Amino acid sequence: MHRYLALGMLWLAAAVPAQSPAPDSSRLLTPEKMWALKRLGDPAITPDGATAVVPVTNYDIGENKGFTDLWLVPVAGGPARQLTSDKASDTQPTVSPDGKWIAFVSKRGDDTENQIYVIATDGGEARRVTNLPTGASVPKWFPDSGRIAFVTDIWTDLVRWEDQAARKKERGESKMSARVWNRAPISYFDHFLDDREPHLFSVAIDGSDIVALTRM
C-alpha cells in the first residue's frame, strides 16, 4: 500500500509543472508595440527587377492616424531608402517602363481629393500631375512613359471639369442627406456610393492633355 502511495506521489509530482518564472514584460506584445510596427503595402518593382517601391505606413496613436511614405528596397537585400516624407499619405506606386519615374496617389497641400503625383526614382521633389475636382487614383503607365492612365468618378451627364466641381460643391453643401438608389451596389465598405461612375482617363506626364478613354 505504501509503495502504491509513493508511486502515486511521484506521478503527481511529474504531472504538475514547476512554477514558471514571471514573463519578461519587455517581450510582451502590447497594443502600443503592435501599433508601433510598420505596415507594408503592395510593392511596385522597377523594370530592371532590382528595386521594390514599397508603401510603408506608420501609425501615430496620439493623432489616431496612419501616415504612408514610399521606400526603395533592394530586391536582393540591403538597406532601404526613404523616397517620400510628406505628411500626407503616398500610396499606389507604379514605376514607368523606362525606370525614370514613379507615379503615386496622394492628397497634399491644398488638394481636396486624391491626385496623381510623380517623383524621379533617384529622388527629389514630387510633382502633381492631376488637379481634378473628382480626384484620381489607380495610375498606370503607357508603354512610352509619357502618359499615365488613371480612374476618376464622374457624373456622365457633365462634360466640363468646372461643372463636375460645381455639382460636387453643391452636393457637399446641401442640407439634404437622403439619397435614392435604384441599382446596386449602394455602398463600398464604409461609405455610400453616389450617382457618379468610374471612368478611365489619361494625362501627359507634365499634367497637360487630359483625354477621356472610356466615357461615351
PDB file of C-alpha atoms in Angstrom:
ATOM      1  CA  MET A   1       0.000   0.000   0.000  1.00  0.00           C
ATOM      2  CA  HIS A   2       2.782   2.403   0.898  1.00  0.00           C
ATOM      3  CA  ARG A   3       4.542   1.505  -2.351  1.00  0.00           C
ATOM      4  CA  TYR A   4       1.481   2.444  -4.448  1.00  0.00           C
ATOM      5  CA  LEU A   5       1.086   5.689  -2.486  1.00  0.00           C
ATOM      6  CA  ALA A   6       4.719   6.583  -3.134  1.00  0.00           C
ATOM      7  CA  LEU A   7       4.357   5.838  -6.861  1.00  0.00           C
ATOM      8  CA  GLY A   8       1.239   7.989  -6.985  1.00  0.00           C
ATOM      9  CA  MET A   9       3.020  10.896  -5.353  1.00  0.00           C
ATOM     10  CA  LEU A  10       5.879  10.593  -7.828  1.00  0.00           C
ATOM     11  CA  TRP A  11       3.428  10.571 -10.790  1.00  0.00           C
ATOM     12  CA  LEU A  12       1.642  13.636  -9.424  1.00  0.00           C
ATOM     13  CA  ALA A  13       4.903  15.487  -8.975  1.00  0.00           C
ATOM     14  CA  ALA A  14       5.885  14.724 -12.570  1.00  0.00           C
ATOM     15  CA  ALA A  15       2.481  15.768 -13.970  1.00  0.00           C
ATOM     16  CA  VAL A  16       2.384  19.173 -12.235  1.00  0.00           C
ATOM     17  CA  PRO A  17       4.920  21.552 -13.829  1.00  0.00           C
ATOM     18  CA  ALA A  18       7.214  23.619 -11.700  1.00  0.00           C
ATOM     19  CA  GLN A  19       6.230  27.234 -11.087  1.00  0.00           C
ATOM     20  CA  SER A  20       7.094  29.209 -14.241  1.00  0.00           C
ATOM     21  CA  PRO A  21       9.113  32.381 -13.825  1.00  0.00           C
ATOM     22  CA  ALA A  22       7.292  35.673 -14.327  1.00  0.00           C
ATOM     23  CA  PRO A  23       7.237  36.655 -18.007  1.00  0.00           C
ATOM     24  CA  ASP A  24       9.616  39.329 -19.189  1.00  0.00           C
ATOM     25  CA  SER A  25       7.404  42.393 -19.716  1.00  0.00           C
ATOM     26  CA  SER A  26       9.806  43.743 -22.333  1.00  0.00           C
ATOM     27  CA  ARG A  27       8.971  40.751 -24.556  1.00  0.00           C
ATOM     28  CA  LEU A  28       5.184  41.020 -24.270  1.00  0.00           C
ATOM     29  CA  LEU A  29       3.235  42.201 -27.330  1.00  0.00           C
ATOM     30  CA  THR A  30       1.227  45.170 -26.117  1.00  0.00           C
ATOM     31  CA  PRO A  31      -1.212  47.325 -28.124  1.00  0.00           C
ATOM     32  CA  GLU A  32       1.363  50.111 -28.087  1.00  0.00           C
ATOM     33  CA  LYS A  33       4.037  47.834 -29.533  1.00  0.00           C
ATOM     34  CA  MET A  34       1.634  46.481 -32.150  1.00  0.00           C
ATOM     35  CA  TRP A  35       0.731  49.961 -33.410  1.00  0.00           C
ATOM     36  CA  ALA A  36       4.422  50.885 -33.452  1.00  0.00           C
ATOM     37  CA  LEU A  37       5.052  48.205 -36.087  1.00  0.00           C
ATOM     38  CA  LYS A  38       5.421  49.449 -39.663  1.00  0.00           C
ATOM     39  CA  ARG A  39       2.867  48.099 -42.149  1.00  0.00           C
ATOM     40  CA  LEU A  40       3.927  47.331 -45.732  1.00  0.00           C
ATOM     41  CA  GLY A  41       1.709  47.865 -48.767  1.00  0.00           C
ATOM     42  CA  ASP A  42       1.753  46.334 -52.251  1.00  0.00           C
ATOM     43  CA  PRO A  43       5.187  46.869 -53.848  1.00  0.00           C
ATOM     44  CA  ALA A  44       5.958  48.059 -57.371  1.00  0.00           C
ATOM     45  CA  ILE A  45       9.064  46.575 -58.996  1.00  0.00           C
ATOM     46  CA  THR A  46      11.378  48.620 -61.206  1.00  0.00           C
ATOM     47  CA  PRO A  47      11.788  47.362 -64.807  1.00  0.00           C
ATOM     48  CA  ASP A  48      15.288  46.057 -64.112  1.00  0.00           C
ATOM     49  CA  GLY A  49      13.927  43.946 -61.250  1.00  0.00           C
ATOM     50  CA  ALA A  50      16.451  45.373 -58.804  1.00  0.00           C
ATOM     51  CA  THR A  51      14.291  47.578 -56.590  1.00  0.00           C
ATOM     52  CA  ALA A  52      10.864  47.432 -54.985  1.00  0.00           C
ATOM     53  CA  VAL A  53       8.937  50.636 -54.296  1.00  0.00           C
ATOM     54  CA  VAL A  54       7.074  49.858 -51.069  1.00  0.00           C
ATOM     55  CA  PRO A  55       4.437  51.946 -49.256  1.00  0.00           C
ATOM     56  CA  VAL A  56       5.349  51.908 -45.544  1.00  0.00           C
ATOM     57  CA  THR A  57       2.719  53.027 -43.026  1.00  0.00           C
ATOM     58  CA  ASN A  58       3.471  54.325 -39.539  1.00  0.00           C
ATOM     59  CA  TYR A  59       0.700  54.957 -37.014  1.00  0.00           C
ATOM     60  CA  ASP A  60       0.530  57.850 -34.588  1.00  0.00           C
ATOM     61  CA  ILE A  61      -1.552  56.797 -31.571  1.00  0.00           C
ATOM     62  CA  GLY A  62      -1.828  60.350 -30.284  1.00  0.00           C
ATOM     63  CA  GLU A  63      -3.246  61.660 -33.565  1.00  0.00           C
ATOM     64  CA  ASN A  64      -5.090  58.402 -34.303  1.00  0.00           C
ATOM     65  CA  LYS A  65      -3.812  58.475 -37.879  1.00  0.00           C
ATOM     66  CA  GLY A  66      -1.665  56.454 -40.223  1.00  0.00           C
ATOM     67  CA  PHE A  67       0.984  58.071 -42.430  1.00  0.00           C
ATOM     68  CA  THR A  68       2.317  56.288 -45.521  1.00  0.00           C
ATOM     69  CA  ASP A  69       5.602  57.055 -47.278  1.00  0.00           C
ATOM     70  CA  LEU A  70       7.332  55.355 -50.191  1.00  0.00           C
ATOM     71  CA  TRP A  71      10.570  53.459 -49.629  1.00  0.00           C
ATOM     72  CA  LEU A  72      13.033  51.940 -52.095  1.00  0.00           C
ATOM     73  CA  VAL A  73      14.022  48.419 -51.071  1.00  0.00           C
ATOM     74  CA  PRO A  74      16.706  46.371 -52.906  1.00  0.00           C
ATOM     75  CA  VAL A  75      15.128  43.112 -54.061  1.00  0.00           C
ATOM     76  CA  ALA A  76      18.347  41.196 -53.399  1.00  0.00           C
ATOM     77  CA  GLY A  77      18.536  42.589 -49.860  1.00  0.00           C
ATOM     78  CA  GLY A  78      20.284  45.532 -48.307  1.00  0.00           C
ATOM     79  CA  PRO A  79      19.420  48.843 -46.673  1.00  0.00           C
ATOM     80  CA  ALA A  80      16.167  50.538 -47.707  1.00  0.00           C
ATOM     81  CA  ARG A  81      15.982  54.223 -48.626  1.00  0.00           C
ATOM     82  CA  GLN A  82      13.042  56.512 -47.886  1.00  0.00           C
ATOM     83  CA  LEU A  83      11.803  58.241 -51.043  1.00  0.00           C
ATOM     84  CA  THR A  84       8.919  60.455 -49.838  1.00  0.00           C
ATOM     85  CA  SER A  85       8.357  62.127 -46.484  1.00  0.00           C
ATOM     86  CA  ASP A  86       5.342  64.413 -46.912  1.00  0.00           C
ATOM     87  CA  LYS A  87       2.849  64.408 -44.026  1.00  0.00           C
ATOM     88  CA  ALA A  88       0.181  63.228 -46.497  1.00  0.00           C
ATOM     89  CA  SER A  89      -0.040  59.514 -47.293  1.00  0.00           C
ATOM     90  CA  ASP A  90       1.591  58.366 -50.536  1.00  0.00           C
ATOM     91  CA  THR A  91       0.101  55.169 -51.967  1.00  0.00           C
ATOM     92  CA  GLN A  92      -0.427  53.082 -55.128  1.00  0.00           C
ATOM     93  CA  PRO A  93       3.108  53.480 -56.557  1.00  0.00           C
ATOM     94  CA  THR A  94       3.857  52.374 -60.105  1.00  0.00           C
ATOM     95  CA  VAL A  95       7.166  52.668 -61.968  1.00  0.00           C
ATOM     96  CA  SER A  96       7.420  53.984 -65.529  1.00  0.00           C
ATOM     97  CA  PRO A  97       8.614  51.497 -68.174  1.00  0.00           C
ATOM     98  CA  ASP A  98      11.810  53.499 -68.692  1.00  0.00           C
ATOM     99  CA  GLY A  99      12.513  53.285 -64.951  1.00  0.00           C
ATOM    100  CA  LYS A 100      12.881  57.061 -64.532  1.00  0.00           C
ATOM    101  CA  TRP A 101       9.640  57.955 -62.744  1.00  0.00           C
ATOM    102  CA  ILE A 102       7.324  56.711 -60.029  1.00  0.00           C
ATOM    103  CA  ALA A 103       3.669  57.716 -60.167  1.00  0.00           C
ATOM    104  CA  PHE A 104       1.657  57.536 -56.960  1.00  0.00           C
ATOM    105  CA  VAL A 105      -1.534  58.794 -55.317  1.00  0.00           C
ATOM    106  CA  SER A 106      -1.558  61.449 -52.602  1.00  0.00           C
ATOM    107  CA  LYS A 107      -3.585  64.347 -51.198  1.00  0.00           C
ATOM    108  CA  ARG A 108      -1.079  67.073 -50.429  1.00  0.00           C
ATOM    109  CA  GLY A 109      -1.237  70.744 -49.607  1.00  0.00           C
ATOM    110  CA  ASP A 110      -4.480  72.275 -50.848  1.00  0.00           C
ATOM    111  CA  ASP A 111      -5.716  69.088 -52.554  1.00  0.00           C
ATOM    112  CA  THR A 112      -9.353  68.352 -51.736  1.00  0.00           C
ATOM    113  CA  GLU A 113      -9.201  64.917 -53.378  1.00  0.00           C
ATOM    114  CA  ASN A 114      -6.516  62.350 -54.067  1.00  0.00           C
ATOM    115  CA  GLN A 115      -4.391  63.277 -57.103  1.00  0.00           C
ATOM    116  CA  ILE A 116      -1.677  61.662 -59.206  1.00  0.00           C
ATOM    117  CA  TYR A 117       1.895  62.706 -58.412  1.00  0.00           C
ATOM    118  CA  VAL A 118       5.216  61.720 -59.970  1.00  0.00           C
ATOM    119  CA  ILE A 119       8.699  61.645 -58.497  1.00  0.00           C
ATOM    120  CA  ALA A 120      12.033  60.670 -60.035  1.00  0.00           C
ATOM    121  CA  THR A 121      13.314  57.249 -58.989  1.00  0.00           C
ATOM    122  CA  ASP A 122      16.582  58.826 -57.874  1.00  0.00           C
ATOM    123  CA  GLY A 123      14.754  61.208 -55.539  1.00  0.00           C
ATOM    124  CA  GLY A 124      13.881  64.895 -55.496  1.00  0.00           C
ATOM    125  CA  GLU A 125      10.568  66.720 -55.106  1.00  0.00           C
ATOM    126  CA  ALA A 126       7.292  65.113 -56.111  1.00  0.00           C
ATOM    127  CA  ARG A 127       5.225  66.945 -58.725  1.00  0.00           C
ATOM    128  CA  ARG A 128       1.445  66.924 -59.025  1.00  0.00           C
ATOM    129  CA  VAL A 129       0.193  65.718 -62.401  1.00  0.00           C
ATOM    130  CA  THR A 130      -3.603  65.928 -61.988  1.00  0.00           C
ATOM    131  CA  ASN A 131      -5.709  68.581 -60.310  1.00  0.00           C
ATOM    132  CA  LEU A 132      -9.254  67.306 -60.789  1.00  0.00           C
ATOM    133  CA  PRO A 133     -12.303  68.084 -58.637  1.00  0.00           C
ATOM    134  CA  THR A 134     -13.287  64.415 -58.757  1.00  0.00           C
ATOM    135  CA  GLY A 135      -9.832  63.158 -57.786  1.00  0.00           C
ATOM    136  CA  ALA A 136      -7.690  60.481 -59.431  1.00  0.00           C
ATOM    137  CA  SER A 137      -6.444  57.024 -58.489  1.00  0.00           C
ATOM    138  CA  VAL A 138      -5.017  53.722 -59.822  1.00  0.00           C
ATOM    139  CA  PRO A 139      -2.266  55.224 -62.018  1.00  0.00           C
ATOM    140  CA  LYS A 140      -0.904  53.039 -64.835  1.00  0.00           C
ATOM    141  CA  TRP A 141       1.870  53.984 -67.248  1.00  0.00           C
ATOM    142  CA  PHE A 142       1.639  53.981 -71.025  1.00  0.00           C
ATOM    143  CA  PRO A 143       4.450  51.999 -72.713  1.00  0.00           C
ATOM    144  CA  ASP A 144       6.227  55.197 -73.835  1.00  0.00           C
ATOM    145  CA  SER A 145       6.461  56.502 -70.225  1.00  0.00           C
ATOM    146  CA  GLY A 146       4.985  59.775 -71.468  1.00  0.00           C
ATOM    147  CA  ARG A 147       1.397  59.334 -70.311  1.00  0.00           C
ATOM    148  CA  ILE A 148      -0.416  57.946 -67.279  1.00  0.00           C
ATOM    149  CA  ALA A 149      -3.857  56.344 -67.263  1.00  0.00           C
ATOM    150  CA  PHE A 150      -5.989  56.795 -64.166  1.00  0.00           C
ATOM    151  CA  VAL A 151      -9.508  56.327 -62.798  1.00  0.00           C
ATOM    152  CA  THR A 152     -11.863  59.060 -61.605  1.00  0.00           C
ATOM    153  CA  ASP A 153     -15.541  59.020 -60.646  1.00  0.00           C
ATOM    154  CA  ILE A 154     -17.567  61.446 -62.770  1.00  0.00           C
ATOM    155  CA  TRP A 155     -21.155  62.450 -63.482  1.00  0.00           C
ATOM    156  CA  THR A 156     -21.554  61.266 -67.055  1.00  0.00           C
ATOM    157  CA  ASP A 157     -24.124  63.951 -67.919  1.00  0.00           C
ATOM    158  CA  LEU A 158     -21.494  66.654 -67.338  1.00  0.00           C
ATOM    159  CA  VAL A 159     -18.640  67.300 -69.744  1.00  0.00           C
ATOM    160  CA  ARG A 160     -16.558  70.126 -68.298  1.00  0.00           C
ATOM    161  CA  TRP A 161     -14.461  69.712 -65.167  1.00  0.00           C
ATOM    162  CA  GLU A 162     -15.831  73.043 -63.953  1.00  0.00           C
ATOM    163  CA  ASP A 163     -19.326  71.558 -63.976  1.00  0.00           C
ATOM    164  CA  GLN A 164     -18.102  68.477 -62.113  1.00  0.00           C
ATOM    165  CA  ALA A 165     -16.608  70.766 -59.459  1.00  0.00           C
ATOM    166  CA  ALA A 166     -19.792  72.852 -59.183  1.00  0.00           C
ATOM    167  CA  ARG A 167     -22.014  69.827 -58.667  1.00  0.00           C
ATOM    168  CA  LYS A 168     -19.613  68.318 -56.158  1.00  0.00           C
ATOM    169  CA  LYS A 169     -19.637  71.575 -54.182  1.00  0.00           C
ATOM    170  CA  GLU A 170     -23.428  71.772 -54.382  1.00  0.00           C
ATOM    171  CA  ARG A 171     -23.800  68.207 -53.112  1.00  0.00           C
ATOM    172  CA  GLY A 172     -21.309  68.838 -50.329  1.00  0.00           C
ATOM    173  CA  GLU A 173     -23.098  71.957 -49.118  1.00  0.00           C
ATOM    174  CA  SER A 174     -26.603  70.513 -49.383  1.00  0.00           C
ATOM    175  CA  LYS A 175     -28.506  70.065 -46.126  1.00  0.00           C
ATOM    176  CA  MET A 176     -30.403  67.125 -47.634  1.00  0.00           C
ATOM    177  CA  SER A 177     -28.739  63.852 -46.633  1.00  0.00           C
ATOM    178  CA  ALA A 178     -31.399  61.464 -48.012  1.00  0.00           C
ATOM    179  CA  ARG A 179     -30.450  59.558 -51.166  1.00  0.00           C
ATOM    180  CA  VAL A 180     -32.348  57.342 -53.602  1.00  0.00           C
ATOM    181  CA  TRP A 181     -30.732  54.287 -55.202  1.00  0.00           C
ATOM    182  CA  ASN A 182     -32.274  52.277 -57.998  1.00  0.00           C
ATOM    183  CA  ARG A 183     -29.419  49.872 -58.550  1.00  0.00           C
ATOM    184  CA  ALA A 184     -26.743  48.018 -56.608  1.00  0.00           C
ATOM    185  CA  PRO A 185     -24.178  48.373 -55.174  1.00  0.00           C
ATOM    186  CA  ILE A 186     -25.168  51.245 -52.919  1.00  0.00           C
ATOM    187  CA  SER A 187     -22.105  51.228 -50.671  1.00  0.00           C
ATOM    188  CA  TYR A 188     -18.429  50.368 -50.674  1.00  0.00           C
ATOM    189  CA  PHE A 189     -17.014  49.241 -47.346  1.00  0.00           C
ATOM    190  CA  ASP A 190     -17.526  52.206 -45.004  1.00  0.00           C
ATOM    191  CA  HIS A 191     -19.193  54.762 -47.291  1.00  0.00           C
ATOM    192  CA  PHE A 192     -22.224  55.084 -49.541  1.00  0.00           C
ATOM    193  CA  LEU A 193     -21.808  55.495 -53.288  1.00  0.00           C
ATOM    194  CA  ASP A 194     -23.353  58.334 -55.240  1.00  0.00           C
ATOM    195  CA  ASP A 195     -24.574  58.540 -58.831  1.00  0.00           C
ATOM    196  CA  ARG A 196     -21.105  59.017 -60.317  1.00  0.00           C
ATOM    197  CA  GLU A 197     -19.414  56.353 -62.443  1.00  0.00           C
ATOM    198  CA  PRO A 198     -15.707  55.414 -62.554  1.00  0.00           C
ATOM    199  CA  HIS A 199     -14.099  56.097 -65.929  1.00  0.00           C
ATOM    200  CA  LEU A 200     -10.622  55.901 -67.400  1.00  0.00           C
ATOM    201  CA  PHE A 201      -8.710  58.992 -68.458  1.00  0.00           C
ATOM    202  CA  SER A 202      -5.109  59.628 -69.415  1.00  0.00           C
ATOM    203  CA  VAL A 203      -2.819  62.583 -68.813  1.00  0.00           C
ATOM    204  CA  ALA A 204       0.599  63.603 -70.089  1.00  0.00           C
ATOM    205  CA  ILE A 205       3.382  63.362 -67.522  1.00  0.00           C
ATOM    206  CA  ASP A 206       3.636  67.164 -67.468  1.00  0.00           C
ATOM    207  CA  GLY A 207      -0.031  67.410 -66.427  1.00  0.00           C
ATOM    208  CA  SER A 208      -1.388  68.535 -69.795  1.00  0.00           C
ATOM    209  CA  ASP A 209      -3.703  66.973 -72.367  1.00  0.00           C
ATOM    210  CA  ILE A 210      -6.232  65.039 -70.269  1.00  0.00           C
ATOM    211  CA  VAL A 211      -8.059  62.587 -72.536  1.00  0.00           C
ATOM    212  CA  ALA A 212     -11.223  60.578 -71.788  1.00  0.00           C
ATOM    213  CA  LEU A 213     -10.720  56.914 -72.635  1.00  0.00           C
ATOM    214  CA  THR A 214     -13.955  55.142 -71.674  1.00  0.00           C
ATOM    215  CA  ARG A 215     -16.768  57.680 -71.354  1.00  0.00           C
ATOM    216  CA  MET A 216     -19.110  57.685 -74.351  1.00  0.00           C
TER     217      MET A 216
END
